């Protein structure tokens, strides 16, 4: 009998999987036997190298679609591409995200618009296109990579916190709509993970607060996490694979904190 995280023959699509958490989750899905569609920005040659290496390492089909998560037509095309190329769409992981840190009165309007588009609206567009495919299949898993900032706020992150709270609201709404179709929709809400996004935030926070990067790490970033440790990729992957499995079928509309206790405070 297949073990609980055997995704052989299934297809998973991960937005923003050319870096950080998205890349780690794409690798975890491939490691569990799923065929994978990658997406994200970056140097085309480096992306092709990663795509081919992932396919060879895990013995699965791996495709790449370059949809820009600010463009609804490209997102719809990416979802259709996944089904056309790999025959199914079992798991959609909305992961692409960007950050900008600034006091609200100085927050650039273009950064607000970009963060709402990539961190929130892109999930609306991808889910809108994926649900008919999942309904026709009779099974599906939608996972939104939200954040502890879907549950609590921090200063200087108005757009990010608003987008992530919105993403959790979208998650709950979709969960109610798809519940009788053997489809689930959940949000994973991690605390800090040491990815390129966080590395650049450390520098931005230092500027906004007028302190050194070391002080931001100690007094801002890890101060929020009672464990005083970054969340690891494998820990998020464990939750994702559980949600993807049949054992996760009754988890629906949840905002699952994986934050070392941050949001317990
Ligand atoms: P990252 O910067 O390492 O990766 C972001 C990915 O999104 C990249 O692949 C990038 O190419 C892609 N992307 C950005 N703009 C895009 C666009 N317009 N179109 C297509 N792809 C685009 O960041 P990360 O830390 O791995 O973050 C991934 C997700 O996890 C984000 O949604 C982030 O908010 C969330 N998150 C991160 C942390 C953390 O501590 N790193 C914590 C909680 C939640």
mmCIF file of C-alpha atoms and ligand atoms in Angstrom:
data_model
loop_
_atom_site.group_PDB
_atom_site.id
_atom_site.type_symbol
_atom_site.label_atom_id
_atom_site.label_comp_id
_atom_site.label_asym_id
_atom_site.label_seq_id
_atom_site.Cartn_x
_atom_site.Cartn_y
_atom_site.Cartn_z
ATOM 1 C CA UNK A 1 0.000 0.000 0.000
ATOM 2 C CA UNK A 2 1.207 3.492 -0.807
ATOM 3 C CA UNK A 3 2.483 5.361 2.213
ATOM 4 C CA UNK A 4 0.610 8.479 3.337
ATOM 5 C CA UNK A 5 2.882 10.894 1.516
ATOM 6 C CA UNK A 6 3.234 8.937 -1.707
ATOM 7 C CA UNK A 7 2.168 11.421 -4.399
ATOM 8 C CA UNK A 8 3.209 9.261 -7.352
ATOM 9 C CA UNK A 9 1.215 10.141 -10.460
ATOM 10 C CA UNK A 10 -0.069 13.374 -8.965
ATOM 11 C CA UNK A 11 0.766 16.858 -10.233
ATOM 12 C CA UNK A 12 1.734 19.765 -7.989
ATOM 13 C CA UNK A 13 2.146 23.368 -9.091
ATOM 14 C CA UNK A 14 4.148 25.749 -6.910
ATOM 15 C CA UNK A 15 4.148 29.475 -7.688
ATOM 16 C CA UNK A 16 7.369 31.304 -6.898
ATOM 17 C CA UNK A 17 9.424 28.104 -6.831
ATOM 18 C CA UNK A 18 12.688 29.479 -8.215
ATOM 19 C CA UNK A 19 13.873 30.436 -4.720
ATOM 20 C CA UNK A 20 13.441 29.913 -0.974
ATOM 21 C CA UNK A 21 10.393 28.129 0.422
ATOM 22 C CA UNK A 22 8.786 27.563 -3.001
ATOM 23 C CA UNK A 23 11.830 25.760 -4.351
ATOM 24 C CA UNK A 24 12.086 23.656 -1.184
ATOM 25 C CA UNK A 25 8.367 22.736 -1.417
ATOM 26 C CA UNK A 26 8.678 21.843 -5.124
ATOM 27 C CA UNK A 27 11.590 19.563 -4.229
ATOM 28 C CA UNK A 28 9.562 17.990 -1.394
ATOM 29 C CA UNK A 29 6.645 17.267 -3.756
ATOM 30 C CA UNK A 30 9.013 15.796 -6.349
ATOM 31 C CA UNK A 31 10.666 13.759 -3.577
ATOM 32 C CA UNK A 32 7.236 12.324 -2.724
ATOM 33 C CA UNK A 33 6.830 11.249 -6.352
ATOM 34 C CA UNK A 34 4.683 14.063 -7.737
ATOM 35 C CA UNK A 35 5.219 15.621 -11.138
ATOM 36 C CA UNK A 36 5.821 19.310 -10.633
ATOM 37 C CA UNK A 37 5.258 22.628 -12.396
ATOM 38 C CA UNK A 38 7.731 25.302 -11.361
ATOM 39 C CA UNK A 39 7.143 29.045 -11.669
ATOM 40 C CA UNK A 40 8.986 32.178 -10.687
ATOM 41 C CA UNK A 41 11.403 34.851 -11.729
ATOM 42 C CA UNK A 42 15.085 34.391 -12.420
ATOM 43 C CA UNK A 43 17.781 33.707 -14.965
ATOM 44 C CA UNK A 44 16.286 31.325 -17.607
ATOM 45 C CA UNK A 45 19.467 29.233 -17.825
ATOM 46 C CA UNK A 46 19.642 28.771 -14.039
ATOM 47 C CA UNK A 47 15.927 27.857 -13.913
ATOM 48 C CA UNK A 48 16.364 25.303 -16.708
ATOM 49 C CA UNK A 49 19.331 23.798 -14.855
ATOM 50 C CA UNK A 50 17.274 23.487 -11.657
ATOM 51 C CA UNK A 51 14.301 22.021 -13.577
ATOM 52 C CA UNK A 52 16.437 19.358 -15.260
ATOM 53 C CA UNK A 53 18.305 18.534 -12.035
ATOM 54 C CA UNK A 54 15.043 18.087 -10.110
ATOM 55 C CA UNK A 55 13.611 15.790 -12.795
ATOM 56 C CA UNK A 56 16.785 13.679 -12.830
ATOM 57 C CA UNK A 57 17.195 13.526 -9.043
ATOM 58 C CA UNK A 58 13.616 12.442 -8.307
ATOM 59 C CA UNK A 59 12.674 10.651 -11.547
ATOM 60 C CA UNK A 60 9.539 12.759 -12.090
ATOM 61 C CA UNK A 61 8.295 15.131 -14.783
ATOM 62 C CA UNK A 62 9.193 18.741 -14.057
ATOM 63 C CA UNK A 63 7.975 21.674 -16.167
ATOM 64 C CA UNK A 64 8.428 25.421 -15.827
ATOM 65 C CA UNK A 65 5.930 28.162 -16.633
ATOM 66 C CA UNK A 66 7.130 31.795 -16.494
ATOM 67 C CA UNK A 67 3.790 33.430 -15.519
ATOM 68 C CA UNK A 68 4.169 36.817 -13.878
ATOM 69 C CA UNK A 69 2.026 36.704 -10.725
ATOM 70 C CA UNK A 70 0.855 40.269 -11.353
ATOM 71 C CA UNK A 71 -0.854 39.192 -14.610
ATOM 72 C CA UNK A 72 -4.203 37.374 -14.408
ATOM 73 C CA UNK A 73 -4.089 36.091 -18.016
ATOM 74 C CA UNK A 74 -0.619 34.579 -17.520
ATOM 75 C CA UNK A 75 -1.741 32.905 -14.283
ATOM 76 C CA UNK A 76 -4.749 31.317 -16.025
ATOM 77 C CA UNK A 77 -2.444 30.157 -18.820
ATOM 78 C CA UNK A 78 -0.086 28.566 -16.252
ATOM 79 C CA UNK A 79 -2.918 26.535 -14.683
ATOM 80 C CA UNK A 80 -4.078 25.340 -18.129
ATOM 81 C CA UNK A 81 -0.444 24.501 -18.984
ATOM 82 C CA UNK A 82 -0.134 22.257 -15.893
ATOM 83 C CA UNK A 83 -3.173 20.194 -16.865
ATOM 84 C CA UNK A 84 -2.214 20.093 -20.547
ATOM 85 C CA UNK A 85 1.424 19.085 -19.923
ATOM 86 C CA UNK A 86 1.008 16.711 -16.989
ATOM 87 C CA UNK A 87 -2.599 15.571 -17.319
ATOM 88 C CA UNK A 88 -3.850 16.603 -13.861
ATOM 89 C CA UNK A 89 -3.647 19.265 -11.188
ATOM 90 C CA UNK A 90 -3.805 17.719 -7.743
ATOM 91 C CA UNK A 91 -2.058 20.298 -5.610
ATOM 92 C CA UNK A 92 -1.820 24.053 -6.078
ATOM 93 C CA UNK A 93 0.599 25.815 -3.746
ATOM 94 C CA UNK A 94 0.270 29.593 -3.914
ATOM 95 C CA UNK A 95 3.660 30.621 -2.602
ATOM 96 C CA UNK A 96 4.991 33.558 -4.658
ATOM 97 C CA UNK A 97 5.458 36.577 -2.463
ATOM 98 C CA UNK A 98 7.357 39.806 -2.034
ATOM 99 C CA UNK A 99 7.914 42.158 0.850
ATOM 100 C CA UNK A 100 8.500 45.861 1.406
ATOM 101 C CA UNK A 101 9.160 47.411 4.797
ATOM 102 C CA UNK A 102 8.448 51.111 5.428
ATOM 103 C CA UNK A 103 6.392 53.333 7.728
ATOM 104 C CA UNK A 104 2.878 53.782 6.329
ATOM 105 C CA UNK A 105 3.273 57.484 5.603
ATOM 106 C CA UNK A 106 6.304 56.737 3.391
ATOM 107 C CA UNK A 107 5.048 53.439 1.942
ATOM 108 C CA UNK A 108 5.401 53.702 -1.857
ATOM 109 C CA UNK A 109 2.068 53.220 -3.625
ATOM 110 C CA UNK A 110 3.679 51.031 -6.300
ATOM 111 C CA UNK A 111 4.963 48.667 -3.581
ATOM 112 C CA UNK A 112 1.481 48.457 -2.042
ATOM 113 C CA UNK A 113 -0.025 47.583 -5.442
ATOM 114 C CA UNK A 114 2.697 45.037 -6.215
ATOM 115 C CA UNK A 115 2.391 43.253 -2.852
ATOM 116 C CA UNK A 116 -1.411 43.043 -3.040
ATOM 117 C CA UNK A 117 -1.141 41.697 -6.620
ATOM 118 C CA UNK A 118 1.529 39.050 -5.955
ATOM 119 C CA UNK A 119 0.769 38.028 -2.357
ATOM 120 C CA UNK A 120 -3.047 38.080 -2.579
ATOM 121 C CA UNK A 121 -4.669 38.570 -6.002
ATOM 122 C CA UNK A 122 -2.474 35.962 -7.726
ATOM 123 C CA UNK A 123 -3.977 33.288 -5.442
ATOM 124 C CA UNK A 124 -7.489 34.393 -6.421
ATOM 125 C CA UNK A 125 -6.602 34.049 -10.111
ATOM 126 C CA UNK A 126 -4.882 30.666 -9.767
ATOM 127 C CA UNK A 127 -7.591 29.165 -7.542
ATOM 128 C CA UNK A 128 -10.309 30.491 -9.859
ATOM 129 C CA UNK A 129 -8.676 28.625 -12.761
ATOM 130 C CA UNK A 130 -7.749 25.473 -10.788
ATOM 131 C CA UNK A 131 -11.061 24.698 -9.075
ATOM 132 C CA UNK A 132 -12.897 23.540 -12.238
ATOM 133 C CA UNK A 133 -10.026 21.122 -12.978
ATOM 134 C CA UNK A 134 -10.050 19.782 -9.403
ATOM 135 C CA UNK A 135 -13.841 19.449 -9.389
ATOM 136 C CA UNK A 136 -13.705 17.441 -12.645
ATOM 137 C CA UNK A 137 -11.014 15.184 -11.108
ATOM 138 C CA UNK A 138 -13.070 14.706 -7.948
ATOM 139 C CA UNK A 139 -10.134 15.621 -5.696
ATOM 140 C CA UNK A 140 -7.801 18.516 -5.069
ATOM 141 C CA UNK A 141 -5.632 20.289 -2.548
ATOM 142 C CA UNK A 142 -5.133 24.050 -2.466
ATOM 143 C CA UNK A 143 -2.533 25.384 -0.075
ATOM 144 C CA UNK A 144 -1.781 29.070 0.363
ATOM 145 C CA UNK A 145 1.638 29.914 1.764
ATOM 146 C CA UNK A 146 0.496 32.702 4.062
ATOM 147 C CA UNK A 147 2.497 33.769 7.110
ATOM 148 C CA UNK A 148 2.295 34.379 10.837
ATOM 149 C CA UNK A 149 1.454 37.817 9.443
ATOM 150 C CA UNK A 150 -1.891 36.349 8.303
ATOM 151 C CA UNK A 151 -2.706 36.076 12.025
ATOM 152 C CA UNK A 152 -0.874 38.956 13.722
ATOM 153 C CA UNK A 153 0.704 42.244 12.616
ATOM 154 C CA UNK A 154 4.105 43.903 12.845
ATOM 155 C CA UNK A 155 4.874 47.572 12.249
ATOM 156 C CA UNK A 156 6.150 48.818 8.871
ATOM 157 C CA UNK A 157 4.584 45.920 6.916
ATOM 158 C CA UNK A 158 1.172 47.370 6.065
ATOM 159 C CA UNK A 159 0.850 45.864 2.591
ATOM 160 C CA UNK A 160 2.276 42.456 3.522
ATOM 161 C CA UNK A 161 0.109 42.070 6.641
ATOM 162 C CA UNK A 162 -2.993 43.240 4.756
ATOM 163 C CA UNK A 163 -2.289 40.852 1.865
ATOM 164 C CA UNK A 164 -1.606 37.861 4.144
ATOM 165 C CA UNK A 165 -4.716 38.498 6.293
ATOM 166 C CA UNK A 166 -6.615 38.728 3.002
ATOM 167 C CA UNK A 167 -5.066 35.471 1.798
ATOM 168 C CA UNK A 168 -6.294 33.727 4.942
ATOM 169 C CA UNK A 169 -9.776 35.172 4.345
ATOM 170 C CA UNK A 170 -9.678 33.917 0.751
ATOM 171 C CA UNK A 171 -8.553 30.504 2.053
ATOM 172 C CA UNK A 172 -11.534 30.219 4.382
ATOM 173 C CA UNK A 173 -14.015 31.333 1.720
ATOM 174 C CA UNK A 174 -12.724 28.888 -0.897
ATOM 175 C CA UNK A 175 -12.684 26.091 1.711
ATOM 176 C CA UNK A 176 -16.417 26.544 2.260
ATOM 177 C CA UNK A 177 -17.135 26.584 -1.472
ATOM 178 C CA UNK A 178 -15.182 23.403 -2.328
ATOM 179 C CA UNK A 179 -15.834 21.364 0.828
ATOM 180 C CA UNK A 180 -18.266 18.884 -0.763
ATOM 181 C CA UNK A 181 -16.035 18.268 -3.806
ATOM 182 C CA UNK A 182 -13.229 16.384 -2.010
ATOM 183 C CA UNK A 183 -11.111 19.525 -2.327
ATOM 184 C CA UNK A 184 -9.501 21.304 0.609
ATOM 185 C CA UNK A 185 -8.067 24.788 0.897
ATOM 186 C CA UNK A 186 -5.750 25.688 3.754
ATOM 187 C CA UNK A 187 -3.183 28.304 4.680
ATOM 188 C CA UNK A 188 0.252 27.497 6.065
ATOM 189 C CA UNK A 189 1.369 30.341 8.332
ATOM 190 C CA UNK A 190 5.110 30.136 8.979
ATOM 191 C CA UNK A 191 7.157 32.331 11.227
ATOM 192 C CA UNK A 192 10.577 33.413 10.004
ATOM 193 C CA UNK A 193 12.435 31.134 7.600
ATOM 194 C CA UNK A 194 15.923 32.177 6.542
ATOM 195 C CA UNK A 195 15.309 32.672 2.811
ATOM 196 C CA UNK A 196 16.547 35.380 0.418
ATOM 197 C CA UNK A 197 13.336 37.331 1.222
ATOM 198 C CA UNK A 198 14.205 37.442 4.926
ATOM 199 C CA UNK A 199 17.879 38.215 4.326
ATOM 200 C CA UNK A 200 16.866 41.362 2.424
ATOM 201 C CA UNK A 201 14.280 42.237 5.093
ATOM 202 C CA UNK A 202 16.972 42.233 7.740
ATOM 203 C CA UNK A 203 18.732 45.009 5.827
ATOM 204 C CA UNK A 204 15.461 46.938 5.215
ATOM 205 C CA UNK A 205 14.348 46.673 8.848
ATOM 206 C CA UNK A 206 17.747 47.899 10.003
ATOM 207 C CA UNK A 207 17.250 50.984 7.838
ATOM 208 C CA UNK A 208 13.634 51.593 8.930
ATOM 209 C CA UNK A 209 14.486 51.207 12.625
ATOM 210 C CA UNK A 210 17.904 52.863 12.506
ATOM 211 C CA UNK A 211 19.722 49.857 14.029
ATOM 212 C CA UNK A 212 22.324 47.316 12.846
ATOM 213 C CA UNK A 213 21.432 44.077 10.960
ATOM 214 C CA UNK A 214 22.639 42.016 13.960
ATOM 215 C CA UNK A 215 20.285 43.913 16.246
ATOM 216 C CA UNK A 216 17.381 43.237 13.847
ATOM 217 C CA UNK A 217 18.159 39.483 13.858
ATOM 218 C CA UNK A 218 18.302 39.351 17.656
ATOM 219 C CA UNK A 219 15.752 41.969 18.750
ATOM 220 C CA UNK A 220 13.209 41.902 15.904
ATOM 221 C CA UNK A 221 13.274 38.689 13.867
ATOM 222 C CA UNK A 222 14.043 35.964 16.392
ATOM 223 C CA UNK A 223 12.550 38.010 19.238
ATOM 224 C CA UNK A 224 9.166 37.168 17.700
ATOM 225 C CA UNK A 225 9.781 33.408 17.850
ATOM 226 C CA UNK A 226 9.762 31.900 21.344
ATOM 227 C CA UNK A 227 11.945 29.008 20.137
ATOM 228 C CA UNK A 228 14.609 31.590 19.073
ATOM 229 C CA UNK A 229 15.110 29.482 15.960
ATOM 230 C CA UNK A 230 14.225 29.983 12.309
ATOM 231 C CA UNK A 231 11.561 27.643 10.903
ATOM 232 C CA UNK A 232 13.214 25.053 8.632
ATOM 233 C CA UNK A 233 12.148 24.100 5.101
ATOM 234 C CA UNK A 234 11.669 20.428 6.075
ATOM 235 C CA UNK A 235 9.247 21.414 8.824
ATOM 236 C CA UNK A 236 7.028 23.257 6.342
ATOM 237 C CA UNK A 237 7.353 20.405 3.835
ATOM 238 C CA UNK A 238 6.112 17.936 6.470
ATOM 239 C CA UNK A 239 2.927 19.965 6.901
ATOM 240 C CA UNK A 240 2.462 20.407 3.147
ATOM 241 C CA UNK A 241 2.781 16.660 2.496
ATOM 242 C CA UNK A 242 0.312 15.932 5.289
ATOM 243 C CA UNK A 243 -2.211 18.355 3.760
ATOM 244 C CA UNK A 244 -1.641 16.748 0.341
ATOM 245 C CA UNK A 245 -2.295 13.253 1.694
ATOM 246 C CA UNK A 246 -5.606 11.496 2.327
ATOM 247 C CA UNK A 247 -4.915 11.851 6.064
ATOM 248 C CA UNK A 248 -5.311 15.611 5.621
ATOM 249 C CA UNK A 249 -8.774 15.370 4.018
ATOM 250 C CA UNK A 250 -10.651 16.871 6.981
ATOM 251 C CA UNK A 251 -8.333 19.825 7.452
ATOM 252 C CA UNK A 252 -10.141 22.553 5.537
ATOM 253 C CA UNK A 253 -10.161 26.328 5.880
ATOM 254 C CA UNK A 254 -7.421 26.225 8.510
ATOM 255 C CA UNK A 255 -4.662 28.755 9.077
ATOM 256 C CA UNK A 256 -1.930 26.463 10.339
ATOM 257 C CA UNK A 257 0.695 28.303 12.331
ATOM 258 C CA UNK A 258 4.206 26.860 12.139
ATOM 259 C CA UNK A 259 5.985 29.631 13.968
ATOM 260 C CA UNK A 260 7.730 28.311 17.076
ATOM 261 C CA UNK A 261 4.932 29.756 19.225
ATOM 262 C CA UNK A 262 4.983 33.337 17.886
ATOM 263 C CA UNK A 263 1.202 33.652 17.499
ATOM 264 C CA UNK A 264 0.540 31.953 20.853
ATOM 265 C CA UNK A 265 1.675 35.128 22.586
HETATM 266 P P1 LIG B 1 11.919 34.307 -1.901
HETATM 267 O O1 LIG B 1 12.169 35.727 -2.207
HETATM 268 O O2 LIG B 1 13.076 33.412 -1.596
HETATM 269 O O3 LIG B 1 11.064 33.647 -3.069
HETATM 270 C C1 LIG B 1 9.964 34.307 -3.639
HETATM 271 C C2 LIG B 1 9.564 33.618 -4.931
HETATM 272 O O4 LIG B 1 8.486 34.354 -5.529
HETATM 273 C C3 LIG B 1 10.701 33.596 -5.969
HETATM 274 O O5 LIG B 1 10.703 32.368 -6.661
HETATM 275 C C4 LIG B 1 10.317 34.733 -6.914
HETATM 276 O O6 LIG B 1 10.813 34.579 -8.225
HETATM 277 C C5 LIG B 1 8.801 34.621 -6.886
HETATM 278 N N1 LIG B 1 8.153 35.828 -7.376
HETATM 279 C C6 LIG B 1 8.273 37.098 -6.919
HETATM 280 N N2 LIG B 1 7.573 37.941 -7.698
HETATM 281 C C7 LIG B 1 6.998 37.191 -8.669
HETATM 282 C C8 LIG B 1 6.163 37.467 -9.785
HETATM 283 N N3 LIG B 1 5.758 38.716 -10.071
HETATM 284 N N4 LIG B 1 5.779 36.443 -10.576
HETATM 285 C C9 LIG B 1 6.194 35.180 -10.327
HETATM 286 N N5 LIG B 1 6.980 34.853 -9.289
HETATM 287 C C10 LIG B 1 7.375 35.848 -8.467
HETATM 288 O O7 LIG B 1 10.877 34.316 -0.680
HETATM 289 P P2 LIG B 1 10.462 33.224 0.423
HETATM 290 O O8 LIG B 1 10.927 33.710 1.737
HETATM 291 O O9 LIG B 1 10.792 31.850 -0.013
HETATM 292 O O10 LIG B 1 8.885 33.432 0.415
HETATM 293 C C11 LIG B 1 7.980 32.532 -0.185
HETATM 294 C C12 LIG B 1 6.596 32.743 0.436
HETATM 295 O O11 LIG B 1 6.643 32.455 1.814
HETATM 296 C C13 LIG B 1 6.098 34.188 0.311
HETATM 297 O O12 LIG B 1 4.714 34.199 0.046
HETATM 298 C C14 LIG B 1 6.362 34.745 1.705
HETATM 299 O O13 LIG B 1 5.508 35.807 2.016
HETATM 300 C C15 LIG B 1 6.088 33.525 2.552
HETATM 301 N N6 LIG B 1 6.686 33.547 3.877
HETATM 302 C C16 LIG B 1 8.031 33.664 4.027
HETATM 303 C C17 LIG B 1 8.554 33.670 5.309
HETATM 304 C C18 LIG B 1 10.032 33.780 5.555
HETATM 305 O O14 LIG B 1 10.418 33.977 6.709
HETATM 306 N N7 LIG B 1 10.873 33.654 4.544
HETATM 307 C C19 LIG B 1 7.711 33.562 6.417
HETATM 308 C C20 LIG B 1 6.351 33.442 6.213
HETATM 309 C C21 LIG B 1 5.851 33.435 4.935
#
